[in-house]
mmCIF file of C-alpha atoms and ligand atoms in Angstrom:
data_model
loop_
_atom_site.group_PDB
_atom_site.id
_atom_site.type_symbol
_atom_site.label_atom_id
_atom_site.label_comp_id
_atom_site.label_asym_id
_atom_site.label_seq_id
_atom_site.Cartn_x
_atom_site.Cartn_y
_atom_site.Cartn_z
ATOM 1 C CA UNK A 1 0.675 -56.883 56.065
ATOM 2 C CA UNK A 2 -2.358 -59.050 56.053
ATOM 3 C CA UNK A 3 -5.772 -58.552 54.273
ATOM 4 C CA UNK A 4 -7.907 -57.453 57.228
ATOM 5 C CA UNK A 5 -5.397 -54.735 58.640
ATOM 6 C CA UNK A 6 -4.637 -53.337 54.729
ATOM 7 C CA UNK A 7 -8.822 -53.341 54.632
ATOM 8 C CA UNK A 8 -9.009 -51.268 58.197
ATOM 9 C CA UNK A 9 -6.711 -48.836 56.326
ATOM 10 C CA UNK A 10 -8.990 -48.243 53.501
ATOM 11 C CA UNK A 11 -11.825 -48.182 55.680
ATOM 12 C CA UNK A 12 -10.429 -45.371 57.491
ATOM 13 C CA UNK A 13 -8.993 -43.318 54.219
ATOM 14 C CA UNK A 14 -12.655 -43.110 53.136
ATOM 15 C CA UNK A 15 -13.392 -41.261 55.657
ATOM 16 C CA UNK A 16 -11.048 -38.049 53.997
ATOM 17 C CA UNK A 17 -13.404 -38.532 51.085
ATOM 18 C CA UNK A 18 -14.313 -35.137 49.066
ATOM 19 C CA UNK A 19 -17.444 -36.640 47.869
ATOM 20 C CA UNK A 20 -20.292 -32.995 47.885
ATOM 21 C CA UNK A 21 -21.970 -34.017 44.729
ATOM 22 C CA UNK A 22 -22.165 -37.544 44.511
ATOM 23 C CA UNK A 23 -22.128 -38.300 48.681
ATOM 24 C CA UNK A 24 -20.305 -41.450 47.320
ATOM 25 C CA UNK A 25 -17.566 -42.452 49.242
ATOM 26 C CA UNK A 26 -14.441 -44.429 48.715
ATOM 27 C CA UNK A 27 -11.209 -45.317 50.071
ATOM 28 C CA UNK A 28 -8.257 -47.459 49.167
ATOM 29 C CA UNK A 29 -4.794 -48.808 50.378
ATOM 30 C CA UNK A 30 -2.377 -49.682 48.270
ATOM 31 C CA UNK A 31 0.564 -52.115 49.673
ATOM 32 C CA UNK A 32 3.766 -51.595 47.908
ATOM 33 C CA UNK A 33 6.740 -54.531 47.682
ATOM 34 C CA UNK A 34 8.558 -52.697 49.924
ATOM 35 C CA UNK A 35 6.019 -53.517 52.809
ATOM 36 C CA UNK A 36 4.547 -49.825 52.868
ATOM 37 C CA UNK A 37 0.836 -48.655 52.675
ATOM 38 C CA UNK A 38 -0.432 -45.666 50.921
ATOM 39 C CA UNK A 39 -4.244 -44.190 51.306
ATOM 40 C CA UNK A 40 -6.207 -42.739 49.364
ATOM 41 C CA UNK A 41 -9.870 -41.178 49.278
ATOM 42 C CA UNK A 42 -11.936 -39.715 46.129
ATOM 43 C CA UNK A 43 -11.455 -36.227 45.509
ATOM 44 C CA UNK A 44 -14.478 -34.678 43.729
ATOM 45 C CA UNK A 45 -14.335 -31.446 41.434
ATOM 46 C CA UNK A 46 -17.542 -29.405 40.461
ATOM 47 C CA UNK A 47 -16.156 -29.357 37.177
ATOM 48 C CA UNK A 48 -16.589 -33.461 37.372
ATOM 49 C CA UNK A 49 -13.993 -34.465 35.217
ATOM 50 C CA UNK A 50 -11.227 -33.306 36.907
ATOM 51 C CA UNK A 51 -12.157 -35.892 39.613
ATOM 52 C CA UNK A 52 -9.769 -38.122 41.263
ATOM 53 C CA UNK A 53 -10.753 -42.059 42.209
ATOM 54 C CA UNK A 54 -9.358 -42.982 45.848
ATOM 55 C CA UNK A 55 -7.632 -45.690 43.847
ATOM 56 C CA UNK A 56 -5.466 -43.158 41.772
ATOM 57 C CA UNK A 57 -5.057 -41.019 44.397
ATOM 58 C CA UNK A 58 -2.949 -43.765 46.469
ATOM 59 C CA UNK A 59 -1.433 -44.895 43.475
ATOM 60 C CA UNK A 60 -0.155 -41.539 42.504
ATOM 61 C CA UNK A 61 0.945 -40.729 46.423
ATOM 62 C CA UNK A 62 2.653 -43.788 46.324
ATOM 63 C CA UNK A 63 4.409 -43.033 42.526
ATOM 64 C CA UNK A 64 5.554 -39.299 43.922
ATOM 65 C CA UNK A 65 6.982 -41.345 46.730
ATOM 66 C CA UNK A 66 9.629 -43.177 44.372
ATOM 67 C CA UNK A 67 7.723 -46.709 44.775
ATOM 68 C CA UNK A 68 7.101 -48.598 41.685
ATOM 69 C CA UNK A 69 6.308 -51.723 42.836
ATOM 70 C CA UNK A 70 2.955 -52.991 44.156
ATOM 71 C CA UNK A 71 1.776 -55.897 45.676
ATOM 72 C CA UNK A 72 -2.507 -55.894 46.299
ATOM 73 C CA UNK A 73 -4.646 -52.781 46.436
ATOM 74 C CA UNK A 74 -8.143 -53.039 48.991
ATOM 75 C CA UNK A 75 -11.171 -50.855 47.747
ATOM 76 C CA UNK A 76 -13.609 -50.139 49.957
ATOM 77 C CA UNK A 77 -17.458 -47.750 49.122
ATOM 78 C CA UNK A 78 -20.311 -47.501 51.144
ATOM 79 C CA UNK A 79 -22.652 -48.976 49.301
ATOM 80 C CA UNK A 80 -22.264 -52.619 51.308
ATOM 81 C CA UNK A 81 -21.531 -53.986 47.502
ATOM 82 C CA UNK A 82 -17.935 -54.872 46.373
ATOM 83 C CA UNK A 83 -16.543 -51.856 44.156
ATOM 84 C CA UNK A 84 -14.588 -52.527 41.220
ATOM 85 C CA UNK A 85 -11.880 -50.207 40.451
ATOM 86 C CA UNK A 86 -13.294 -47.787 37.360
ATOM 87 C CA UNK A 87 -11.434 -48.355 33.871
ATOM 88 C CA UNK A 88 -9.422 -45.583 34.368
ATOM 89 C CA UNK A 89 -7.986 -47.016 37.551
ATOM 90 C CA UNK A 90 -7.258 -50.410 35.910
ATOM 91 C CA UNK A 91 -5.572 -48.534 33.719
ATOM 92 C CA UNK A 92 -3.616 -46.599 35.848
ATOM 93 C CA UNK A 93 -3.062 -49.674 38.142
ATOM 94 C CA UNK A 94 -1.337 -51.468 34.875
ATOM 95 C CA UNK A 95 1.135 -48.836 34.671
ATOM 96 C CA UNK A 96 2.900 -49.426 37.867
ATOM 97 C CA UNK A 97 1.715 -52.943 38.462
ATOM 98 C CA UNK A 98 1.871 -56.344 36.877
ATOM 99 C CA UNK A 99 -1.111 -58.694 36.203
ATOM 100 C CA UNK A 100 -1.119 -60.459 39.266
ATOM 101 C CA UNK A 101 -1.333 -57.213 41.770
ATOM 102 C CA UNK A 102 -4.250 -58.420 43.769
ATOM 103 C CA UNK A 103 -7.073 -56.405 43.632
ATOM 104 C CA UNK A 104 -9.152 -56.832 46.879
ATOM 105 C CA UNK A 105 -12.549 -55.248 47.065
ATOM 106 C CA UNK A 106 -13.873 -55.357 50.763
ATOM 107 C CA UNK A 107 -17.229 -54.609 52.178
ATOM 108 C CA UNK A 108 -15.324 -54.956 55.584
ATOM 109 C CA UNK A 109 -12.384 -56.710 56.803
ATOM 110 C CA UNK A 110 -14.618 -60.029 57.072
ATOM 111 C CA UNK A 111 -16.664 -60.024 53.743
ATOM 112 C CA UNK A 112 -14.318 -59.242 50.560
ATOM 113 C CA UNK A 113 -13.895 -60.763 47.443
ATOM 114 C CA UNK A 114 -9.517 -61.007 46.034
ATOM 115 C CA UNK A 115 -9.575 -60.755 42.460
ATOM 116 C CA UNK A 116 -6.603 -60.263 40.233
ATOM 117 C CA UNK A 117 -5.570 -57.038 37.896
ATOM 118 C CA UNK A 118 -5.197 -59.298 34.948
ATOM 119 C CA UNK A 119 -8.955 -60.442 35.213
ATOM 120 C CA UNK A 120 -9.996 -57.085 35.529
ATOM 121 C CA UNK A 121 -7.966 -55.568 32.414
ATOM 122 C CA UNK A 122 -7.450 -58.696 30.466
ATOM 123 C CA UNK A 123 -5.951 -57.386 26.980
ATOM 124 C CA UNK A 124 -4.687 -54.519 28.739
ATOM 125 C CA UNK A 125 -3.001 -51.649 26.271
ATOM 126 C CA UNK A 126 0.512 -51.637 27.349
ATOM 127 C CA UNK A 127 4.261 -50.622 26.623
ATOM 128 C CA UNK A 128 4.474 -53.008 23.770
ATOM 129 C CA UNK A 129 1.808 -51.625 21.992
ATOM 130 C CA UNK A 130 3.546 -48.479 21.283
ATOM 131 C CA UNK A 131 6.046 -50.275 19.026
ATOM 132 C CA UNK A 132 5.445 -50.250 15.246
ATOM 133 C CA UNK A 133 5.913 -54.064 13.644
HETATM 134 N N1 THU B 1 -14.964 -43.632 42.438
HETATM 135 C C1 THU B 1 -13.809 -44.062 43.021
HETATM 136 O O1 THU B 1 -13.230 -43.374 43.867
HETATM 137 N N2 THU B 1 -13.309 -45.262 42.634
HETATM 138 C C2 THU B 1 -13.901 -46.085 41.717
HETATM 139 O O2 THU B 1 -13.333 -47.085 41.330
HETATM 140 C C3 THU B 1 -15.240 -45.775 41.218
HETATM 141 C C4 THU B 1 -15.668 -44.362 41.399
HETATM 142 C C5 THU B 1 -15.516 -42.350 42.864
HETATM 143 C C6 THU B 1 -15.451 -41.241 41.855
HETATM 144 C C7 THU B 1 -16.600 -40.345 42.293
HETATM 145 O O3 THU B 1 -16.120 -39.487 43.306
HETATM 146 C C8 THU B 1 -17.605 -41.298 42.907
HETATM 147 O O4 THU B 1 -16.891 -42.493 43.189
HETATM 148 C C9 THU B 1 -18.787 -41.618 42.014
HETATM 149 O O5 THU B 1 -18.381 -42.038 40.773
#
């Protein structure tokens, strides 16, 4: 799929946004290996914590869907500023992804910025971590 039509996808995800305490909207579309798209909106909780980013929400649709494998992610707020995925999300992004998923943050599907997943979460806490020396 190409960057403008993955960005109209995202666009239109935000508009599912549960946002009644911060009015902050955001959506996100997540293109999988496998050529498929999953959405995904931010889903606020009065007890704030237990709110989900639009970019965890399409990851985790897409996870529960059996796909593993990701290819470039598009974020898209309101704010007219480019919106970098929270640390959590980088995170979560590292799980599934490798350094080079591209991480495209879009004001609209002419004005966005590609950046990469390793320069967001450089020294990222991985898998090998976990084993003792
Ligand atoms: N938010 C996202 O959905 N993605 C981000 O990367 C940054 C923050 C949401 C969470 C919350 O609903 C609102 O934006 C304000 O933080």
């Amino acid at each position: 799929m190409e960057i403008p039509a993955l960005i109209m996808k995202a666009i239109e995800a935000k508009e599912q946004a549960y946002v009644p305490y911060s009015h902050f909207r955001v959506g996100a579309a997540l293109l999988t290996k496998s050529g498929k798209v999953y959405t995904g909106c931010n889903i606020e909780n009065v007890s704030f914590g237990a709110t989900n980013c639009a970019e965890r929400t399409a990851v985790f649709k897409a996870v529960s869907d059996g796909e593993r494998e990701f290819e470039a992610i598009v974020i898209n707020g309101d704010h007219g500023d480019y919106l970098p995925p929270c640390g959590i999300c980088r995170q979560v992004l590292s799980e599934f992804a490798d350094a080079s998923l591209q991480v495209i943050l879009a004001n609209n599907v002419e004005d966005y910025k590609i950046t990469t997943l390793e320069e967001l979460l450089p020294g990222a806490f991985g898998v090998e971590n976990l084993q003792k020396k």
